[in-house]
Short mmCIF file of C-alpha atoms and ligand atoms in Angstrom, two decimals:
data_model
loop_
_atom_site.label_atom_id
_atom_site.label_comp_id
_atom_site.label_asym_id
_atom_site.label_seq_id
_atom_site.Cartn_x
_atom_site.Cartn_y
_atom_site.Cartn_z
CA UNK A 1 -0.42 23.09 17.13
CA UNK A 2 2.42 20.50 17.64
CA UNK A 3 5.92 20.51 19.19
CA UNK A 4 8.78 19.71 16.79
CA UNK A 5 9.23 16.09 17.99
CA UNK A 6 5.49 15.44 17.75
CA UNK A 7 5.49 16.89 14.24
CA UNK A 8 8.30 14.50 13.24
CA UNK A 9 6.31 11.58 14.60
CA UNK A 10 3.19 12.78 12.77
CA UNK A 11 4.99 13.11 9.44
CA UNK A 12 6.35 9.60 9.88
CA UNK A 13 2.90 8.13 10.62
CA UNK A 14 1.33 9.92 7.66
CA UNK A 15 4.07 8.38 5.49
CA UNK A 16 3.21 4.92 6.84
CA UNK A 17 -0.54 5.42 6.30
CA UNK A 18 0.00 6.65 2.75
CA UNK A 19 2.28 3.73 1.91
CA UNK A 20 -0.09 1.17 3.41
CA UNK A 21 -3.27 2.53 1.87
CA UNK A 22 -1.60 2.68 -1.54
CA UNK A 23 -1.47 -1.13 -1.83
CA UNK A 24 -4.40 -2.02 0.47
CA UNK A 25 -6.76 0.13 -1.59
CA UNK A 26 -5.75 -1.76 -4.75
CA UNK A 27 -6.07 -5.15 -3.09
CA UNK A 28 -9.50 -4.37 -1.59
CA UNK A 29 -10.81 -2.03 -4.27
CA UNK A 30 -13.94 -4.11 -4.98
CA UNK A 31 -14.75 -4.86 -1.33
CA UNK A 32 -16.40 -3.12 1.61
CA UNK A 33 -14.27 -4.46 4.46
CA UNK A 34 -15.32 -4.83 8.10
CA UNK A 35 -12.52 -6.97 9.54
CA UNK A 36 -9.30 -8.72 8.51
CA UNK A 37 -9.14 -12.51 8.52
CA UNK A 38 -5.76 -14.23 8.17
CA UNK A 39 -4.31 -10.96 6.90
CA UNK A 40 -7.01 -10.30 4.28
CA UNK A 41 -9.98 -7.94 4.38
CA UNK A 42 -13.40 -9.60 4.42
CA UNK A 43 -16.12 -8.12 2.18
CA UNK A 44 -19.32 -7.09 3.99
CA UNK A 45 -20.97 -6.19 0.67
CA UNK A 46 -21.14 -9.97 0.06
CA UNK A 47 -20.49 -11.74 3.39
CA UNK A 48 -23.37 -11.93 5.84
CA UNK A 49 -22.13 -13.93 8.86
CA UNK A 50 -25.39 -13.59 10.82
CA UNK A 51 -27.76 -13.94 7.85
CA UNK A 52 -29.86 -11.01 9.11
CA UNK A 53 -31.27 -8.01 7.24
CA UNK A 54 -28.99 -5.58 9.13
CA UNK A 55 -25.85 -7.52 8.19
CA UNK A 56 -24.23 -7.94 4.77
CA UNK A 57 -24.61 -4.90 2.52
CA UNK A 58 -26.71 -3.09 5.18
CA UNK A 59 -24.09 -3.63 7.92
CA UNK A 60 -23.71 -0.40 9.93
CA UNK A 61 -19.96 -0.05 9.33
CA UNK A 62 -20.21 -0.08 5.55
CA UNK A 63 -19.57 3.67 5.24
CA UNK A 64 -16.10 3.61 6.80
CA UNK A 65 -14.21 2.13 3.84
CA UNK A 66 -15.62 4.87 1.60
CA UNK A 67 -14.67 7.40 4.30
CA UNK A 68 -11.10 6.11 4.35
CA UNK A 69 -10.96 6.49 0.58
CA UNK A 70 -12.22 10.10 0.79
CA UNK A 71 -9.62 10.89 3.46
CA UNK A 72 -6.92 9.46 1.18
CA UNK A 73 -8.27 11.31 -1.84
CA UNK A 74 -8.18 14.54 0.14
CA UNK A 75 -4.64 13.80 1.31
CA UNK A 76 -3.12 12.62 -2.00
CA UNK A 77 -5.42 13.84 -4.80
CA UNK A 78 -5.14 10.39 -6.41
CA UNK A 79 -8.19 9.58 -8.55
CA UNK A 80 -8.16 5.89 -7.60
CA UNK A 81 -9.34 6.73 -4.10
CA UNK A 82 -12.30 8.67 -5.46
CA UNK A 83 -13.22 5.78 -7.76
CA UNK A 84 -13.16 3.24 -4.92
CA UNK A 85 -15.21 5.55 -2.69
CA UNK A 86 -17.78 6.04 -5.47
CA UNK A 87 -17.98 2.33 -6.03
CA UNK A 88 -18.71 1.56 -2.37
CA UNK A 89 -21.29 4.38 -2.18
CA UNK A 90 -23.16 2.99 -5.20
CA UNK A 91 -23.23 -0.48 -3.64
CA UNK A 92 -25.06 0.96 -0.62
CA UNK A 93 -28.05 1.85 -2.84
CA UNK A 94 -29.10 -1.76 -2.41
CA UNK A 95 -29.83 -0.96 1.27
CA UNK A 96 -32.47 1.60 0.30
CA UNK A 97 -34.09 -1.11 -1.83
CA UNK A 98 -33.94 -3.73 0.95
CA UNK A 99 -35.00 -1.17 3.61
CA UNK A 100 -35.58 -3.64 6.48
CA UNK A 101 -31.88 -3.80 7.41
CA UNK A 102 -31.68 -0.05 7.98
CA UNK A 103 -31.90 1.50 11.44
CA UNK A 104 -30.46 4.61 13.12
CA UNK A 105 -26.94 3.92 11.82
CA UNK A 106 -27.76 5.51 8.47
CA UNK A 107 -25.56 8.40 9.69
CA UNK A 108 -22.53 6.14 10.04
CA UNK A 109 -23.28 4.76 6.57
CA UNK A 110 -24.02 7.86 4.49
CA UNK A 111 -22.00 10.65 6.17
CA UNK A 112 -18.59 9.22 5.20
CA UNK A 113 -19.85 8.20 1.74
CA UNK A 114 -22.55 10.38 0.17
CA UNK A 115 -22.16 13.51 2.30
CA UNK A 116 -18.37 13.27 1.85
CA UNK A 117 -18.79 12.86 -1.91
CA UNK A 118 -21.18 15.78 -2.10
CA UNK A 119 -18.86 18.00 -0.04
CA UNK A 120 -15.95 17.18 -2.35
CA UNK A 121 -17.58 16.86 -5.80
CA UNK A 122 -21.10 18.33 -5.51
CA UNK A 123 -22.42 15.12 -7.08
CA UNK A 124 -26.25 15.57 -7.12
CA UNK A 125 -26.84 11.80 -6.79
CA UNK A 126 -24.86 11.81 -3.54
CA UNK A 127 -26.91 14.72 -2.22
CA UNK A 128 -30.10 12.78 -3.02
CA UNK A 129 -28.86 9.65 -1.25
CA UNK A 130 -27.81 11.62 1.83
CA UNK A 131 -31.14 13.47 2.05
CA UNK A 132 -32.99 10.19 1.65
CA UNK A 133 -30.96 8.69 4.54
CA UNK A 134 -31.58 11.83 6.65
CA UNK A 135 -35.32 11.46 6.14
CA UNK A 136 -35.15 7.81 7.22
CA UNK A 137 -33.31 8.89 10.38
CA UNK A 138 -35.75 11.71 11.11
CA UNK A 139 -38.60 9.21 10.71
CA UNK A 140 -37.26 7.27 13.71
CA UNK A 141 -37.88 10.18 16.10
CA UNK A 142 -40.18 9.43 19.03
CA UNK A 143 -42.08 12.62 19.87
CA UNK A 144 -43.25 11.57 23.36
CA UNK A 145 -39.78 10.56 24.50
CA UNK A 146 -37.72 13.07 22.51
CA UNK A 147 -35.31 10.41 21.25
CA UNK A 148 -34.38 8.65 18.03
CA UNK A 149 -35.16 4.95 18.14
CA UNK A 150 -31.95 2.91 17.75
CA UNK A 151 -32.58 -0.55 16.36
CA UNK A 152 -35.50 -2.39 14.84
CA UNK A 153 -37.01 -5.23 16.86
CA UNK A 154 -34.39 -7.73 18.00
CA UNK A 155 -35.03 -11.46 18.49
CA UNK A 156 -34.68 -10.68 22.23
CA UNK A 157 -37.75 -8.47 22.16
CA UNK A 158 -39.42 -5.09 21.86
CA UNK A 159 -37.02 -2.18 21.25
CA UNK A 160 -39.53 0.57 20.46
CA UNK A 161 -38.27 2.62 23.42
CA UNK A 162 -34.55 1.97 22.95
CA UNK A 163 -32.01 4.67 22.25
CA UNK A 164 -28.24 4.19 22.34
CA UNK A 165 -25.38 6.64 22.89
CA UNK A 166 -23.85 5.75 19.49
CA UNK A 167 -26.66 7.76 17.86
CA UNK A 168 -24.77 10.94 18.73
CA UNK A 169 -22.72 10.01 15.66
CA UNK A 170 -25.77 9.58 13.43
CA UNK A 171 -27.43 12.92 14.16
CA UNK A 172 -24.80 14.97 12.29
CA UNK A 173 -26.58 13.68 9.18
CA UNK A 174 -29.60 15.67 10.37
CA UNK A 175 -27.50 18.79 11.04
CA UNK A 176 -26.08 18.45 7.53
CA UNK A 177 -29.59 18.10 6.03
CA UNK A 178 -30.69 21.37 7.64
CA UNK A 179 -27.47 23.13 6.63
CA UNK A 180 -27.97 21.87 3.07
CA UNK A 181 -31.71 22.49 2.62
CA UNK A 182 -32.45 25.32 5.06
CA UNK A 183 -35.31 23.23 6.51
CA UNK A 184 -34.98 23.41 10.33
CA UNK A 185 -36.89 20.18 11.06
CA UNK A 186 -33.81 17.98 10.83
CA UNK A 187 -31.78 20.08 13.26
CA UNK A 188 -34.75 20.35 15.63
CA UNK A 189 -34.91 16.55 15.86
CA UNK A 190 -31.13 16.25 16.25
CA UNK A 191 -31.02 18.81 19.06
CA UNK A 192 -33.97 17.26 20.86
CA UNK A 193 -32.25 13.88 20.72
CA UNK A 194 -28.97 15.43 21.96
CA UNK A 195 -30.81 17.19 24.82
CA UNK A 196 -32.54 13.97 25.85
CA UNK A 197 -29.19 12.16 25.70
CA UNK A 198 -27.54 14.76 27.96
CA UNK A 199 -30.23 14.08 30.54
CA UNK A 200 -30.64 10.33 30.26
CA UNK A 201 -27.25 8.95 29.20
CA UNK A 202 -24.58 11.14 30.79
CA UNK A 203 -24.05 10.37 34.47
CA UNK A 204 -22.93 13.02 36.97
CA UNK A 205 -19.35 11.64 36.98
CA UNK A 206 -19.03 12.02 33.18
CA UNK A 207 -19.41 8.32 32.37
CA UNK A 208 -22.30 7.31 30.08
CA UNK A 209 -24.89 4.57 29.70
CA UNK A 210 -24.86 2.59 26.49
CA UNK A 211 -28.59 1.76 26.13
CA UNK A 212 -31.50 3.66 27.65
CA UNK A 213 -35.05 2.35 27.33
CA UNK A 214 -37.75 5.02 27.34
CA UNK A 215 -41.49 4.57 27.55
CA UNK A 216 -42.32 4.88 23.82
CA UNK A 217 -45.85 6.18 24.55
CA UNK A 218 -45.36 8.55 27.51
CA UNK A 219 -41.60 9.22 27.41
CA UNK A 220 -39.40 8.98 30.52
CA UNK A 221 -36.62 6.52 31.34
CA UNK A 222 -37.76 2.97 32.05
CA UNK A 223 -34.43 1.19 32.36
CA UNK A 224 -30.74 1.29 31.39
CA UNK A 225 -28.66 -1.58 29.98
CA UNK A 226 -24.93 -2.32 29.88
CA UNK A 227 -25.16 -3.07 26.15
CA UNK A 228 -21.74 -3.73 24.63
CA UNK A 229 -19.99 -3.01 27.93
CA UNK A 230 -19.29 -5.25 30.91
CA UNK A 231 -22.60 -4.82 32.74
CA UNK A 232 -25.39 -2.41 33.63
CA UNK A 233 -23.86 0.66 35.29
CA UNK A 234 -20.42 -0.01 33.80
CA UNK A 235 -18.53 2.19 31.38
CA UNK A 236 -18.13 0.78 27.85
CA UNK A 237 -15.20 2.75 26.50
CA UNK A 238 -16.35 3.05 22.87
CA UNK A 239 -19.67 4.34 24.19
CA UNK A 240 -17.75 6.98 26.17
CA UNK A 241 -16.04 8.02 22.95
CA UNK A 242 -19.24 8.12 20.87
CA UNK A 243 -20.52 10.51 23.55
CA UNK A 244 -17.32 12.56 23.91
CA UNK A 245 -16.86 13.21 20.21
CA UNK A 246 -20.64 13.10 19.60
CA UNK A 247 -21.44 16.03 21.90
CA UNK A 248 -18.44 17.83 20.44
CA UNK A 249 -19.99 17.44 16.96
CA UNK A 250 -23.35 18.71 18.18
CA UNK A 251 -21.49 21.75 19.55
CA UNK A 252 -19.66 22.26 16.24
CA UNK A 253 -22.96 22.20 14.30
CA UNK A 254 -25.07 24.27 16.70
CA UNK A 255 -22.76 26.38 18.89
CA UNK A 256 -24.80 25.35 21.95
CA UNK A 257 -22.38 25.72 24.92
CA UNK A 258 -24.08 22.98 26.96
CA UNK A 259 -22.94 20.43 24.37
CA UNK A 260 -19.34 21.60 24.67
CA UNK A 261 -19.51 21.47 28.48
CA UNK A 262 -21.03 17.99 28.36
CA UNK A 263 -18.31 16.82 25.96
CA UNK A 264 -15.71 18.27 28.34
CA UNK A 265 -17.21 16.48 31.35
CA UNK A 266 -17.09 13.16 29.46
CA UNK A 267 -13.55 13.93 28.30
CA UNK A 268 -12.34 14.67 31.83
CA UNK A 269 -13.74 11.34 33.01
CA UNK A 270 -12.16 9.56 30.03
CA UNK A 271 -8.74 11.22 30.48
CA UNK A 272 -8.72 10.40 34.22
CA UNK A 273 -9.26 6.73 33.35
CA UNK A 274 -6.55 6.34 30.67
CA UNK A 275 -4.11 3.76 32.07
CA UNK A 276 -0.36 4.58 32.16
CA UNK A 277 0.10 2.09 29.31
CA UNK A 278 -2.19 4.16 27.06
CA UNK A 279 -4.06 0.93 26.19
CA UNK A 280 -7.81 1.42 26.47
CA UNK A 281 -9.84 -1.47 27.95
CA UNK A 282 -13.22 -2.50 26.50
CA UNK A 283 -14.87 -1.15 29.64
CA UNK A 284 -13.34 1.15 32.26
CA UNK A 285 -15.21 -0.87 34.93
CA UNK A 286 -14.36 -4.40 33.70
CA UNK A 287 -12.38 -6.81 35.93
CA UNK A 288 -8.59 -6.21 35.69
CA UNK A 289 -8.08 -9.70 34.26
CA UNK A 290 -8.50 -10.74 31.51
CA UNK A 291 -7.08 -7.42 30.24
CA UNK A 292 -9.44 -7.09 27.28
CA UNK A 293 -8.83 -3.98 25.21
CA UNK A 294 -10.34 -1.98 22.36
CA UNK A 295 -8.03 -0.03 20.07
CA UNK A 296 -11.02 1.53 18.27
CA UNK A 297 -12.04 3.41 21.44
CA UNK A 298 -8.56 4.92 21.66
CA UNK A 299 -8.73 6.14 18.04
CA UNK A 300 -12.22 7.66 18.38
CA UNK A 301 -11.31 9.34 21.69
CA UNK A 302 -8.24 10.88 20.06
CA UNK A 303 -10.41 12.41 17.31
CA UNK A 304 -12.81 13.93 19.85
CA UNK A 305 -10.01 15.25 22.04
CA UNK A 306 -8.30 16.90 19.07
CA UNK A 307 -11.57 18.60 18.09
CA UNK A 308 -11.89 19.79 21.69
CA UNK A 309 -8.33 21.14 21.66
CA UNK A 310 -9.29 23.13 18.56
CA UNK A 311 -12.46 24.52 20.18
CA UNK A 312 -11.06 25.71 23.52
CA UNK A 313 -8.77 28.61 24.43
CA UNK A 314 -4.96 28.38 24.34
CA UNK A 315 -4.69 27.78 28.11
CA UNK A 316 -6.86 24.61 27.88
CA UNK A 317 -5.55 23.08 24.65
CA UNK A 318 -2.85 20.81 26.10
CA UNK A 319 -5.33 19.27 28.52
CA UNK A 320 -6.96 17.60 25.50
CA UNK A 321 -4.11 17.44 22.99
CA UNK A 322 -1.62 15.61 25.23
CA UNK A 323 -3.85 12.60 25.96
CA UNK A 324 -4.83 12.45 22.28
CA UNK A 325 -1.14 12.25 21.35
CA UNK A 326 -0.52 9.61 23.99
CA UNK A 327 -3.37 7.44 22.65
CA UNK A 328 -2.26 7.79 19.03
CA UNK A 329 1.43 7.16 19.76
CA UNK A 330 0.51 4.05 21.76
CA UNK A 331 -1.61 2.79 18.85
CA UNK A 332 1.20 3.48 16.40
CA UNK A 333 3.91 1.90 18.52
CA UNK A 334 2.16 -1.18 19.86
CA UNK A 335 -1.24 -1.75 18.25
CA UNK A 336 -0.58 -1.23 14.52
CA UNK A 337 0.48 -3.50 11.71
CA UNK A 338 2.44 -1.57 9.10
CA UNK A 339 3.63 -4.70 7.26
CA UNK A 340 2.35 -6.18 4.01
CA UNK A 341 1.22 -9.28 5.95
CA UNK A 342 -2.13 -7.76 6.85
CA UNK A 343 -4.67 -5.43 5.24
CA UNK A 344 -5.54 -3.73 8.53
CA UNK A 345 -3.75 -0.90 10.29
CA UNK A 346 -4.96 -1.35 13.89
CA UNK A 347 -5.05 -4.62 15.78
CA UNK A 348 -6.94 -5.42 19.02
CA UNK A 349 -10.28 -3.81 18.31
CA UNK A 350 -13.21 -5.34 20.20
CA UNK A 351 -16.85 -5.07 19.15
CA UNK A 352 -18.25 -5.80 22.62
CA UNK A 353 -17.08 -7.09 26.02
CA UNK A 354 -19.14 -10.27 25.87
CA UNK A 355 -18.51 -10.97 22.17
CA UNK A 356 -15.90 -13.76 22.14
CA UNK A 357 -14.42 -12.34 18.93
CA UNK A 358 -12.26 -9.81 20.79
CA UNK A 359 -8.92 -8.33 19.75
CA UNK A 360 -9.50 -8.26 16.01
CA UNK A 361 -9.09 -5.69 13.27
CA UNK A 362 -12.20 -3.50 12.85
CA UNK A 363 -12.51 -1.07 9.96
CA UNK A 364 -13.64 1.93 12.03
CA UNK A 365 -10.47 1.60 14.14
CA UNK A 366 -8.46 2.27 10.98
CA UNK A 367 -10.86 4.99 9.85
CA UNK A 368 -10.68 6.98 13.12
CA UNK A 369 -6.93 6.48 13.45
CA UNK A 370 -6.52 8.02 9.99
CA UNK A 371 -9.01 10.79 10.78
CA UNK A 372 -7.15 11.68 14.00
CA UNK A 373 -3.79 11.77 12.28
CA UNK A 374 -5.05 13.98 9.44
CA UNK A 375 -6.79 16.22 11.99
CA UNK A 376 -3.46 16.72 13.74
CA UNK A 377 -1.94 17.68 10.41
CA UNK A 378 -4.57 20.41 10.26
CA UNK A 379 -6.07 19.89 6.81
CA UNK A 380 -8.52 17.08 7.45
CA UNK A 381 -11.72 16.60 5.50
CA UNK A 382 -14.41 16.93 8.19
CA UNK A 383 -16.92 14.17 7.46
CA UNK A 384 -19.28 14.50 10.43
N1 LIG B 401 -22.31 1.45 16.98
C1 LIG B 401 -22.03 0.14 17.43
C2 LIG B 401 -20.70 -0.04 17.99
O1 LIG B 401 -20.03 0.89 18.35
O2 LIG B 401 -20.27 -1.17 18.10
#
């Protein structure tokens, strides 16, 4: 799929990832990192900065470290990566016990851990955990509105009618549950949610809303919110990427052409907005200054674009592959830390436009960067 010079670059990056993960995995083997503070991974299996049920061990990103370990196990065959992945998966059992911290992000948590483990080892305990998580996700489906409820009630108020675009990454857990058990209910819910999202989240120009509030009793859109982006009606870049790659995944699992065409529409909008620098802002519609950026959005977009390049005909491939390469090369050249001074790979991730803690290391930035690079190599372990 790659030109000779791109292949050279790819081999070099894979060498850097392998070297870095070799020592980082040892240093952080007993942790579940979310961010890097003064060069060292935090540990979200213990730390709970907000003191809430959905933080700490139930924090939504706690599957990515296990996912990174499975990617490395697949790449190197080294047992240590499997052991670390197993360890983080077992720690997540506490979330089933606590229950109240869990919401729709069970897909992000158990796809890269238990489903990955089951795909690789056929561990029956992992299958059980993943099916349990899939049932929790299916239980959040709102029949009147045809959507999966995102979060539990927030201090700000009633969220019974709230769905968010990120959920397109959780529903592959439901596709997997149907593929694994033969029971169509899970896929029916996933496709209904994806259909509702096509209607209510994706705008005619290919940009997407972050949060849509539906009437939880009658269905129908009540209101949209800017969520983690700049403002209502803006274009939060990570949300664009959850949608781009998310609809691609729904297409991969179902073969429904409308999902592919929706993913393409979002991709065309995204590609048209990539700045010459290749640095992705937090929101495509934010003010020019301050030039806040989000490296995680670039990494996730690259993954989705590579999947799209694989799915389309030869004459369309470069349309998606070239921007993916541009994003990844920019991350490698100017937004990565390959030294031993820091446990993270990517710098300048941003959780949300209005969160003052911008331009930090975020674990899913590293995860998706690795996933994209291994996808380009052509032998990736597909975790979604
Ligand atoms: N799923 C939440 C986020 O992307 O920050």
